[in-house]
PDB file of C-alpha atoms in Angstrom:
ATOM      1  CA  MET A   1     -28.098 -24.560 -81.219  1.00  0.00           C
ATOM      2  CA  TRP A   2     -26.631 -21.387 -79.777  1.00  0.00           C
ATOM      3  CA  THR A   3     -23.350 -22.255 -81.485  1.00  0.00           C
ATOM      4  CA  LYS A   4     -24.918 -21.546 -84.893  1.00  0.00           C
ATOM      5  CA  GLU A   5     -26.154 -18.170 -83.666  1.00  0.00           C
ATOM      6  CA  LEU A   6     -22.802 -17.151 -82.174  1.00  0.00           C
ATOM      7  CA  PHE A   7     -20.363 -18.528 -84.732  1.00  0.00           C
ATOM      8  CA  GLY A   8     -22.603 -18.410 -87.797  1.00  0.00           C
ATOM      9  CA  VAL A   9     -21.897 -22.006 -88.844  1.00  0.00           C
ATOM     10  CA  GLU A  10     -22.756 -25.577 -87.974  1.00  0.00           C
ATOM     11  CA  LYS A  11     -20.067 -27.494 -86.063  1.00  0.00           C
ATOM     12  CA  PRO A  12     -17.765 -24.524 -85.337  1.00  0.00           C
ATOM     13  CA  ILE A  13     -14.022 -24.820 -84.931  1.00  0.00           C
ATOM     14  CA  ILE A  14     -12.697 -22.878 -81.940  1.00  0.00           C
ATOM     15  CA  ALA A  15      -8.963 -22.298 -82.303  1.00  0.00           C
ATOM     16  CA  LEU A  16      -6.722 -22.046 -79.262  1.00  0.00           C
ATOM     17  CA  VAL A  17      -4.420 -19.051 -78.944  1.00  0.00           C
ATOM     18  CA  HIS A  18      -1.691 -20.349 -76.647  1.00  0.00           C
ATOM     19  CA  LEU A  19      -0.082 -17.372 -74.933  1.00  0.00           C
ATOM     20  CA  ARG A  20       3.627 -17.688 -74.228  1.00  0.00           C
ATOM     21  CA  ALA A  21       4.863 -17.581 -70.623  1.00  0.00           C
ATOM     22  CA  LEU A  22       3.658 -14.500 -68.753  1.00  0.00           C
ATOM     23  CA  PRO A  23       5.086 -12.304 -65.976  1.00  0.00           C
ATOM     24  CA  GLY A  24       5.486 -14.421 -62.858  1.00  0.00           C
ATOM     25  CA  ASP A  25       5.860 -17.665 -64.826  1.00  0.00           C
ATOM     26  CA  PRO A  26       9.153 -19.583 -64.479  1.00  0.00           C
ATOM     27  CA  TYR A  27       9.828 -19.509 -68.230  1.00  0.00           C
ATOM     28  CA  TYR A  28       8.838 -15.899 -68.847  1.00  0.00           C
ATOM     29  CA  GLY A  29      11.333 -14.172 -71.140  1.00  0.00           C
ATOM     30  CA  ASN A  30      10.963 -10.728 -69.513  1.00  0.00           C
ATOM     31  CA  ASP A  31       9.458  -9.303 -72.696  1.00  0.00           C
ATOM     32  CA  LEU A  32       5.685  -8.910 -72.608  1.00  0.00           C
ATOM     33  CA  GLU A  33       5.682  -7.173 -75.987  1.00  0.00           C
ATOM     34  CA  ALA A  34       7.121 -10.349 -77.512  1.00  0.00           C
ATOM     35  CA  VAL A  35       4.200 -12.308 -76.041  1.00  0.00           C
ATOM     36  CA  VAL A  36       1.757  -9.787 -77.517  1.00  0.00           C
ATOM     37  CA  SER A  37       3.505  -9.959 -80.889  1.00  0.00           C
ATOM     38  CA  GLN A  38       3.351 -13.761 -81.031  1.00  0.00           C
ATOM     39  CA  ALA A  39      -0.298 -13.778 -79.983  1.00  0.00           C
ATOM     40  CA  ARG A  40      -1.059 -11.252 -82.719  1.00  0.00           C
ATOM     41  CA  ALA A  41       0.682 -13.385 -85.346  1.00  0.00           C
ATOM     42  CA  ASP A  42      -1.201 -16.512 -84.244  1.00  0.00           C
ATOM     43  CA  ILE A  43      -4.556 -14.724 -84.160  1.00  0.00           C
ATOM     44  CA  HIS A  44      -4.115 -13.360 -87.674  1.00  0.00           C
ATOM     45  CA  ALA A  45      -2.973 -16.730 -89.030  1.00  0.00           C
ATOM     46  CA  LEU A  46      -5.959 -18.486 -87.467  1.00  0.00           C
ATOM     47  CA  GLN A  47      -8.497 -15.929 -88.632  1.00  0.00           C
ATOM     48  CA  GLU A  48      -7.113 -15.743 -92.152  1.00  0.00           C
ATOM     49  CA  GLY A  49      -7.217 -19.539 -92.262  1.00  0.00           C
ATOM     50  CA  GLY A  50     -10.950 -19.463 -91.595  1.00  0.00           C
ATOM     51  CA  VAL A  51     -11.478 -20.579 -87.985  1.00  0.00           C
ATOM     52  CA  ASP A  52     -14.849 -19.783 -86.449  1.00  0.00           C
ATOM     53  CA  GLY A  53     -13.787 -18.681 -82.972  1.00  0.00           C
ATOM     54  CA  LEU A  54     -10.765 -18.148 -80.727  1.00  0.00           C
ATOM     55  CA  LEU A  55     -10.013 -19.244 -77.168  1.00  0.00           C
ATOM     56  CA  ILE A  56      -7.163 -17.247 -75.642  1.00  0.00           C
ATOM     57  CA  ALA A  57      -5.423 -19.158 -72.852  1.00  0.00           C
ATOM     58  CA  ASP A  58      -2.234 -19.077 -70.778  1.00  0.00           C
ATOM     59  CA  GLU A  59      -1.164 -22.529 -71.963  1.00  0.00           C
ATOM     60  CA  PHE A  60       2.542 -21.801 -71.460  1.00  0.00           C
ATOM     61  CA  SER A  61       2.145 -20.689 -67.826  1.00  0.00           C
ATOM     62  CA  MET A  62       3.682 -23.988 -66.741  1.00  0.00           C
ATOM     63  CA  PRO A  63       3.693 -25.464 -64.207  1.00  0.00           C
ATOM     64  CA  TYR A  64       0.054 -24.448 -63.838  1.00  0.00           C
ATOM     65  CA  GLN A  65      -1.192 -23.007 -60.561  1.00  0.00           C
ATOM     66  CA  THR A  66      -4.403 -24.173 -58.925  1.00  0.00           C
ATOM     67  CA  LYS A  67      -4.873 -20.554 -57.839  1.00  0.00           C
ATOM     68  CA  ALA A  68      -3.528 -18.171 -60.452  1.00  0.00           C
ATOM     69  CA  ASP A  69      -1.486 -15.149 -59.421  1.00  0.00           C
ATOM     70  CA  TYR A  70      -3.104 -11.756 -59.962  1.00  0.00           C
ATOM     71  CA  VAL A  71      -0.321 -10.882 -62.382  1.00  0.00           C
ATOM     72  CA  THR A  72      -1.276 -13.810 -64.623  1.00  0.00           C
ATOM     73  CA  VAL A  73      -4.879 -12.663 -64.989  1.00  0.00           C
ATOM     74  CA  ALA A  74      -3.765  -9.047 -65.401  1.00  0.00           C
ATOM     75  CA  ALA A  75      -1.294  -9.998 -68.135  1.00  0.00           C
ATOM     76  CA  ILE A  76      -3.914 -11.925 -70.114  1.00  0.00           C
ATOM     77  CA  ALA A  77      -6.347  -9.020 -69.796  1.00  0.00           C
ATOM     78  CA  TYR A  78      -3.649  -6.643 -71.016  1.00  0.00           C
ATOM     79  CA  ILE A  79      -2.905  -8.812 -74.051  1.00  0.00           C
ATOM     80  CA  VAL A  80      -6.577  -9.213 -74.964  1.00  0.00           C
ATOM     81  CA  GLY A  81      -7.062  -5.467 -74.581  1.00  0.00           C
ATOM     82  CA  ARG A  82      -4.135  -4.781 -76.889  1.00  0.00           C
ATOM     83  CA  LEU A  83      -5.443  -7.136 -79.570  1.00  0.00           C
ATOM     84  CA  LYS A  84      -9.211  -6.886 -79.175  1.00  0.00           C
ATOM     85  CA  GLN A  85      -9.718  -4.589 -82.165  1.00  0.00           C
ATOM     86  CA  GLU A  86      -7.913  -7.111 -84.374  1.00  0.00           C
ATOM     87  CA  ILE A  87     -10.122 -10.030 -83.349  1.00  0.00           C
ATOM     88  CA  LYS A  88     -12.825 -10.586 -85.967  1.00  0.00           C
ATOM     89  CA  VAL A  89     -14.501 -13.749 -84.647  1.00  0.00           C
ATOM     90  CA  PRO A  90     -16.215 -14.597 -81.332  1.00  0.00           C
ATOM     91  CA  TYR A  91     -13.568 -15.170 -78.671  1.00  0.00           C
ATOM     92  CA  GLY A  92     -13.282 -16.746 -75.269  1.00  0.00           C
ATOM     93  CA  VAL A  93     -10.690 -16.660 -72.500  1.00  0.00           C
ATOM     94  CA  ASN A  94      -9.235 -19.239 -70.164  1.00  0.00           C
ATOM     95  CA  VAL A  95      -6.922 -19.133 -67.162  1.00  0.00           C
ATOM     96  CA  VAL A  96      -5.796 -22.761 -67.071  1.00  0.00           C
ATOM     97  CA  MET A  97      -7.069 -24.651 -63.999  1.00  0.00           C
ATOM     98  CA  ASN A  98      -8.782 -21.499 -62.705  1.00  0.00           C
ATOM     99  CA  PRO A  99     -12.513 -21.379 -63.511  1.00  0.00           C
ATOM    100  CA  LEU A 100     -13.296 -18.382 -61.293  1.00  0.00           C
ATOM    101  CA  ALA A 101     -10.378 -16.362 -62.661  1.00  0.00           C
ATOM    102  CA  SER A 102     -11.525 -17.255 -66.181  1.00  0.00           C
ATOM    103  CA  LEU A 103     -14.969 -15.884 -65.382  1.00  0.00           C
ATOM    104  CA  ASP A 104     -13.592 -12.635 -63.976  1.00  0.00           C
ATOM    105  CA  LEU A 105     -11.296 -12.313 -66.983  1.00  0.00           C
ATOM    106  CA  ALA A 106     -14.276 -12.724 -69.307  1.00  0.00           C
ATOM    107  CA  ALA A 107     -16.112  -9.964 -67.464  1.00  0.00           C
ATOM    108  CA  ALA A 108     -13.147  -7.618 -67.930  1.00  0.00           C
ATOM    109  CA  THR A 109     -12.436  -8.444 -71.581  1.00  0.00           C
ATOM    110  CA  GLY A 110     -15.907  -8.853 -73.059  1.00  0.00           C
ATOM    111  CA  ALA A 111     -15.348 -12.500 -73.963  1.00  0.00           C
ATOM    112  CA  TYR A 112     -18.254 -14.529 -75.315  1.00  0.00           C
ATOM    113  CA  PHE A 113     -17.388 -17.830 -73.645  1.00  0.00           C
ATOM    114  CA  ILE A 114     -15.082 -19.616 -71.237  1.00  0.00           C
ATOM    115  CA  ARG A 115     -13.961 -23.236 -71.071  1.00  0.00           C
ATOM    116  CA  SER A 116     -12.798 -25.065 -67.956  1.00  0.00           C
ATOM    117  CA  ALA A 117     -13.192 -28.077 -65.689  1.00  0.00           C
ATOM    118  CA  PHE A 118     -15.936 -26.464 -63.636  1.00  0.00           C
ATOM    119  CA  THR A 119     -17.038 -29.671 -61.902  1.00  0.00           C
ATOM    120  CA  GLY A 120     -15.385 -32.713 -60.349  1.00  0.00           C
ATOM    121  CA  ALA A 121     -12.413 -33.655 -58.183  1.00  0.00           C
ATOM    122  CA  TYR A 122      -9.217 -34.688 -59.957  1.00  0.00           C
ATOM    123  CA  MET A 123      -5.700 -35.908 -59.364  1.00  0.00           C
ATOM    124  CA  GLY A 124      -2.654 -35.218 -61.514  1.00  0.00           C
ATOM    125  CA  GLU A 125       0.901 -33.917 -61.476  1.00  0.00           C
ATOM    126  CA  TYR A 126      -0.405 -30.682 -59.963  1.00  0.00           C
ATOM    127  CA  GLY A 127      -1.879 -32.488 -56.969  1.00  0.00           C
ATOM    128  CA  VAL A 128      -5.538 -32.831 -56.063  1.00  0.00           C
ATOM    129  CA  SER A 129      -7.946 -30.343 -57.600  1.00  0.00           C
ATOM    130  CA  VAL A 130     -11.448 -29.871 -56.196  1.00  0.00           C
ATOM    131  CA  THR A 131     -13.731 -27.598 -58.181  1.00  0.00           C
ATOM    132  CA  ASP A 132     -16.513 -25.310 -56.980  1.00  0.00           C
ATOM    133  CA  ALA A 133     -18.955 -24.803 -59.834  1.00  0.00           C
ATOM    134  CA  ALA A 134     -21.627 -23.499 -57.472  1.00  0.00           C
ATOM    135  CA  ASN A 135     -19.435 -20.510 -56.660  1.00  0.00           C
ATOM    136  CA  VAL A 136     -18.629 -19.896 -60.323  1.00  0.00           C
ATOM    137  CA  VAL A 137     -22.239 -19.890 -61.524  1.00  0.00           C
ATOM    138  CA  ARG A 138     -23.278 -17.619 -58.656  1.00  0.00           C
ATOM    139  CA  ARG A 139     -20.512 -15.164 -59.500  1.00  0.00           C
ATOM    140  CA  LYS A 140     -21.559 -15.275 -63.146  1.00  0.00           C
ATOM    141  CA  LYS A 141     -25.046 -14.220 -62.058  1.00  0.00           C
ATOM    142  CA  ALA A 142     -23.697 -11.518 -59.747  1.00  0.00           C
ATOM    143  CA  LEU A 143     -21.589 -10.052 -62.562  1.00  0.00           C
ATOM    144  CA  GLY A 144     -24.554  -9.956 -64.920  1.00  0.00           C
ATOM    145  CA  LEU A 145     -22.898 -12.287 -67.436  1.00  0.00           C
ATOM    146  CA  ASP A 146     -26.068 -13.960 -68.668  1.00  0.00           C
ATOM    147  CA  HIS A 147     -24.728 -13.859 -72.236  1.00  0.00           C
ATOM    148  CA  LEU A 148     -21.497 -15.686 -71.344  1.00  0.00           C
ATOM    149  CA  LYS A 149     -21.386 -19.308 -72.485  1.00  0.00           C
ATOM    150  CA  MET A 150     -19.672 -21.876 -70.255  1.00  0.00           C
ATOM    151  CA  LEU A 151     -18.052 -24.882 -71.938  1.00  0.00           C
ATOM    152  CA  TYR A 152     -17.698 -27.652 -69.357  1.00  0.00           C
ATOM    153  CA  LYS A 153     -14.920 -30.220 -69.633  1.00  0.00           C
ATOM    154  CA  VAL A 154     -16.430 -33.623 -68.914  1.00  0.00           C
ATOM    155  CA  ASN A 155     -13.004 -35.253 -68.582  1.00  0.00           C
ATOM    156  CA  PRO A 156     -10.130 -32.766 -68.416  1.00  0.00           C
ATOM    157  CA  GLU A 157      -6.957 -33.726 -70.241  1.00  0.00           C
ATOM    158  CA  SER A 158      -3.954 -34.851 -68.146  1.00  0.00           C
ATOM    159  CA  ASP A 159      -5.989 -35.378 -64.940  1.00  0.00           C
ATOM    160  CA  VAL A 160      -8.196 -38.240 -63.750  1.00  0.00           C
ATOM    161  CA  TYR A 161     -11.172 -38.370 -61.402  1.00  0.00           C
ATOM    162  CA  LEU A 162     -10.271 -39.375 -57.852  1.00  0.00           C
ATOM    163  CA  VAL A 163     -12.730 -42.254 -58.233  1.00  0.00           C
ATOM    164  CA  GLU A 164     -13.301 -43.895 -61.615  1.00  0.00           C
ATOM    165  CA  ARG A 165     -16.633 -42.815 -63.079  1.00  0.00           C
ATOM    166  CA  ASP A 166     -18.480 -43.636 -66.278  1.00  0.00           C
ATOM    167  CA  ILE A 167     -18.382 -40.683 -68.682  1.00  0.00           C
ATOM    168  CA  LYS A 168     -22.114 -40.847 -69.391  1.00  0.00           C
ATOM    169  CA  THR A 169     -22.828 -40.691 -65.660  1.00  0.00           C
ATOM    170  CA  ILE A 170     -20.588 -37.641 -65.336  1.00  0.00           C
ATOM    171  CA  ALA A 171     -22.239 -35.937 -68.295  1.00  0.00           C
ATOM    172  CA  LYS A 172     -25.726 -36.634 -66.945  1.00  0.00           C
ATOM    173  CA  SER A 173     -24.761 -35.194 -63.560  1.00  0.00           C
ATOM    174  CA  ILE A 174     -23.360 -32.011 -65.120  1.00  0.00           C
ATOM    175  CA  LEU A 175     -26.437 -31.632 -67.304  1.00  0.00           C
ATOM    176  CA  PHE A 176     -28.792 -32.092 -64.359  1.00  0.00           C
ATOM    177  CA  GLY A 177     -27.098 -29.827 -61.850  1.00  0.00           C
ATOM    178  CA  TYR A 178     -25.333 -27.084 -63.776  1.00  0.00           C
ATOM    179  CA  ALA A 179     -27.146 -26.342 -67.069  1.00  0.00           C
ATOM    180  CA  PRO A 180     -23.902 -26.266 -69.090  1.00  0.00           C
ATOM    181  CA  ASP A 181     -23.881 -24.412 -72.392  1.00  0.00           C
ATOM    182  CA  ALA A 182     -21.637 -27.090 -73.920  1.00  0.00           C
ATOM    183  CA  LEU A 183     -19.764 -30.250 -72.962  1.00  0.00           C
ATOM    184  CA  CYS A 184     -16.134 -30.855 -73.993  1.00  0.00           C
ATOM    185  CA  VAL A 185     -14.743 -34.384 -74.269  1.00  0.00           C
ATOM    186  CA  SER A 186     -10.946 -34.770 -74.068  1.00  0.00           C
ATOM    187  CA  GLY A 187      -8.107 -37.159 -74.736  1.00  0.00           C
ATOM    188  CA  ALA A 188      -5.288 -37.975 -72.324  1.00  0.00           C
ATOM    189  CA  SER A 189      -3.376 -34.726 -72.914  1.00  0.00           C
ATOM    190  CA  ALA A 190      -3.264 -31.620 -75.085  1.00  0.00           C
ATOM    191  CA  GLY A 191      -3.189 -32.764 -78.711  1.00  0.00           C
ATOM    192  CA  SER A 192      -4.023 -36.385 -77.859  1.00  0.00           C
ATOM    193  CA  GLU A 193      -6.917 -37.884 -79.788  1.00  0.00           C
ATOM    194  CA  THR A 194     -10.293 -37.886 -78.094  1.00  0.00           C
ATOM    195  CA  LYS A 195     -11.821 -41.328 -78.532  1.00  0.00           C
ATOM    196  CA  THR A 196     -14.808 -41.081 -80.830  1.00  0.00           C
ATOM    197  CA  ASP A 197     -16.822 -43.520 -78.741  1.00  0.00           C
ATOM    198  CA  LEU A 198     -16.448 -41.203 -75.727  1.00  0.00           C
ATOM    199  CA  ILE A 199     -17.801 -38.282 -77.743  1.00  0.00           C
ATOM    200  CA  SER A 200     -20.684 -40.458 -78.931  1.00  0.00           C
ATOM    201  CA  GLU A 201     -21.492 -41.588 -75.388  1.00  0.00           C
ATOM    202  CA  VAL A 202     -21.706 -38.011 -74.153  1.00  0.00           C
ATOM    203  CA  LYS A 203     -23.648 -36.953 -77.237  1.00  0.00           C
ATOM    204  CA  SER A 204     -26.191 -39.715 -76.566  1.00  0.00           C
ATOM    205  CA  VAL A 205     -27.246 -38.072 -73.285  1.00  0.00           C
ATOM    206  CA  ALA A 206     -26.625 -34.402 -74.111  1.00  0.00           C
ATOM    207  CA  GLY A 207     -29.982 -33.622 -75.690  1.00  0.00           C
ATOM    208  CA  GLY A 208     -29.768 -30.171 -77.255  1.00  0.00           C
ATOM    209  CA  VAL A 209     -26.514 -29.241 -75.493  1.00  0.00           C
ATOM    210  CA  PRO A 210     -23.556 -29.036 -77.919  1.00  0.00           C
ATOM    211  CA  VAL A 211     -20.753 -31.571 -77.478  1.00  0.00           C
ATOM    212  CA  PHE A 212     -17.228 -30.576 -78.543  1.00  0.00           C
ATOM    213  CA  CYS A 213     -14.215 -32.696 -79.396  1.00  0.00           C
ATOM    214  CA  ASN A 214     -11.747 -31.037 -77.035  1.00  0.00           C
ATOM    215  CA  THR A 215      -8.385 -32.507 -78.105  1.00  0.00           C
ATOM    216  CA  GLY A 216      -6.773 -34.393 -80.971  1.00  0.00           C
ATOM    217  CA  PHE A 217      -8.800 -32.916 -83.834  1.00  0.00           C
ATOM    218  CA  ASN A 218      -6.617 -32.809 -86.967  1.00  0.00           C
ATOM    219  CA  ALA A 219      -6.690 -33.277 -90.733  1.00  0.00           C
ATOM    220  CA  LYS A 220      -6.808 -37.071 -90.447  1.00  0.00           C
ATOM    221  CA  THR A 221      -9.491 -37.250 -87.756  1.00  0.00           C
ATOM    222  CA  ALA A 222     -11.613 -34.233 -88.722  1.00  0.00           C
ATOM    223  CA  ARG A 223     -14.446 -35.982 -90.545  1.00  0.00           C
ATOM    224  CA  GLU A 224     -14.786 -38.747 -87.957  1.00  0.00           C
ATOM    225  CA  LYS A 225     -14.870 -36.287 -85.059  1.00  0.00           C
ATOM    226  CA  LEU A 226     -17.327 -33.975 -86.813  1.00  0.00           C
ATOM    227  CA  ASP A 227     -19.628 -36.933 -87.438  1.00  0.00           C
ATOM    228  CA  ALA A 228     -19.743 -37.566 -83.690  1.00  0.00           C
ATOM    229  CA  SER A 229     -19.661 -34.015 -82.303  1.00  0.00           C
ATOM    230  CA  ASP A 230     -21.091 -30.519 -82.659  1.00  0.00           C
ATOM    231  CA  GLY A 231     -17.718 -28.843 -83.138  1.00  0.00           C
ATOM    232  CA  ALA A 232     -14.141 -28.884 -81.900  1.00  0.00           C
ATOM    233  CA  CYS A 233     -11.543 -26.961 -79.925  1.00  0.00           C
ATOM    234  CA  VAL A 234      -8.275 -27.129 -81.864  1.00  0.00           C
ATOM    235  CA  GLY A 235      -4.819 -26.058 -80.743  1.00  0.00           C
ATOM    236  CA  THR A 236      -1.853 -28.344 -81.391  1.00  0.00           C
ATOM    237  CA  ALA A 237      -2.991 -29.456 -84.861  1.00  0.00           C
ATOM    238  CA  PHE A 238      -2.775 -25.876 -86.139  1.00  0.00           C
ATOM    239  CA  LYS A 239       0.878 -25.551 -85.122  1.00  0.00           C
ATOM    240  CA  THR A 240       4.041 -26.194 -87.112  1.00  0.00           C
ATOM    241  CA  ASP A 241       4.653 -29.963 -87.333  1.00  0.00           C
ATOM    242  CA  GLY A 242       1.627 -30.478 -85.077  1.00  0.00           C
ATOM    243  CA  LYS A 243       3.737 -29.826 -81.973  1.00  0.00           C
ATOM    244  CA  PHE A 244       2.382 -28.032 -78.909  1.00  0.00           C
ATOM    245  CA  GLU A 245       5.483 -25.903 -78.375  1.00  0.00           C
ATOM    246  CA  ASN A 246       5.481 -24.388 -81.887  1.00  0.00           C
ATOM    247  CA  ASN A 247       3.692 -21.388 -83.340  1.00  0.00           C
ATOM    248  CA  VAL A 248       0.635 -21.510 -85.591  1.00  0.00           C
ATOM    249  CA  ASP A 249       1.326 -22.678 -89.152  1.00  0.00           C
ATOM    250  CA  PRO A 250      -0.995 -20.892 -91.630  1.00  0.00           C
ATOM    251  CA  ALA A 251      -0.776 -23.793 -94.084  1.00  0.00           C
ATOM    252  CA  ARG A 252      -1.993 -26.292 -91.490  1.00  0.00           C
ATOM    253  CA  VAL A 253      -4.864 -23.994 -90.523  1.00  0.00           C
ATOM    254  CA  GLU A 254      -5.934 -23.699 -94.146  1.00  0.00           C
ATOM    255  CA  GLU A 255      -5.647 -27.455 -94.717  1.00  0.00           C
ATOM    256  CA  ILE A 256      -7.824 -28.379 -91.749  1.00  0.00           C
ATOM    257  CA  MET A 257     -10.388 -25.638 -92.310  1.00  0.00           C
ATOM    258  CA  ASN A 258     -10.747 -26.618 -95.976  1.00  0.00           C
ATOM    259  CA  ILE A 259     -11.643 -30.131 -94.803  1.00  0.00           C
ATOM    260  CA  VAL A 260     -14.141 -28.703 -92.321  1.00  0.00           C
ATOM    261  CA  LYS A 261     -15.743 -26.431 -94.920  1.00  0.00           C
ATOM    262  CA  ALA A 262     -16.042 -29.308 -97.388  1.00  0.00           C
ATOM    263  CA  TYR A 263     -17.666 -31.405 -94.674  1.00  0.00           C
ATOM    264  CA  ARG A 264     -20.170 -28.670 -93.886  1.00  0.00           C
ATOM    265  CA  SER A 265     -21.060 -28.151 -97.530  1.00  0.00           C
ATOM    266  CA  ALA A 266     -21.973 -31.839 -97.776  1.00  0.00           C
ATOM    267  CA  MET A 267     -24.204 -31.800 -94.683  1.00  0.00           C
TER     268      MET A 267
END
């Protein structure tokens, strides 16, 4: 799998770097240097704890916009530019709920991958969201980003499809029409456990395409999720007390990554 080539390990763990509120966000603290400083601290804690990759995202830009402001994308690019020389593992970027902006951000920052809900029509607290993957993949081609990996959310957290659909049917449709580089299977919200049977269902039709556990991976669930998947995206579990709003806890990173490394050594 390409994941082994990029991350250098089987079943990689991609750690989320949750950027604090940015300029233009309602909860922005009017101090961009403080946002940079916190991102730097989290990145170093995650890398020193042994994670295999990083995904830098504007997770605290709440409430999320279905069309991100220019200042949001510019702020993320600025932060990545400030910290790029300190990043020692493959990294991706994400503008939450904005696949096209994520792609453009990747082009500007040299990111290796992006993750988003590229396909589907959803309903949630943010209203109705209709994606346009065809536009995204065409722009990827136009920008010459053949190296960029796209991690497709099969079932985005917090939102639901406008019409109930079987997850295997969704996965098959994405695989047929969009040639995804990976599929991500989620729980009900950030940090919520992804049901193992859902991961297994997607894995059963994915062929050689990697399937990631997208939420709810932690010290207690690690082995079970790794058995079913090809890796995981981990955010909340690495934070103090396992709470979304907190900063990264180096001890929790080390604990989880020690479990992952022990699992790999027994493969």
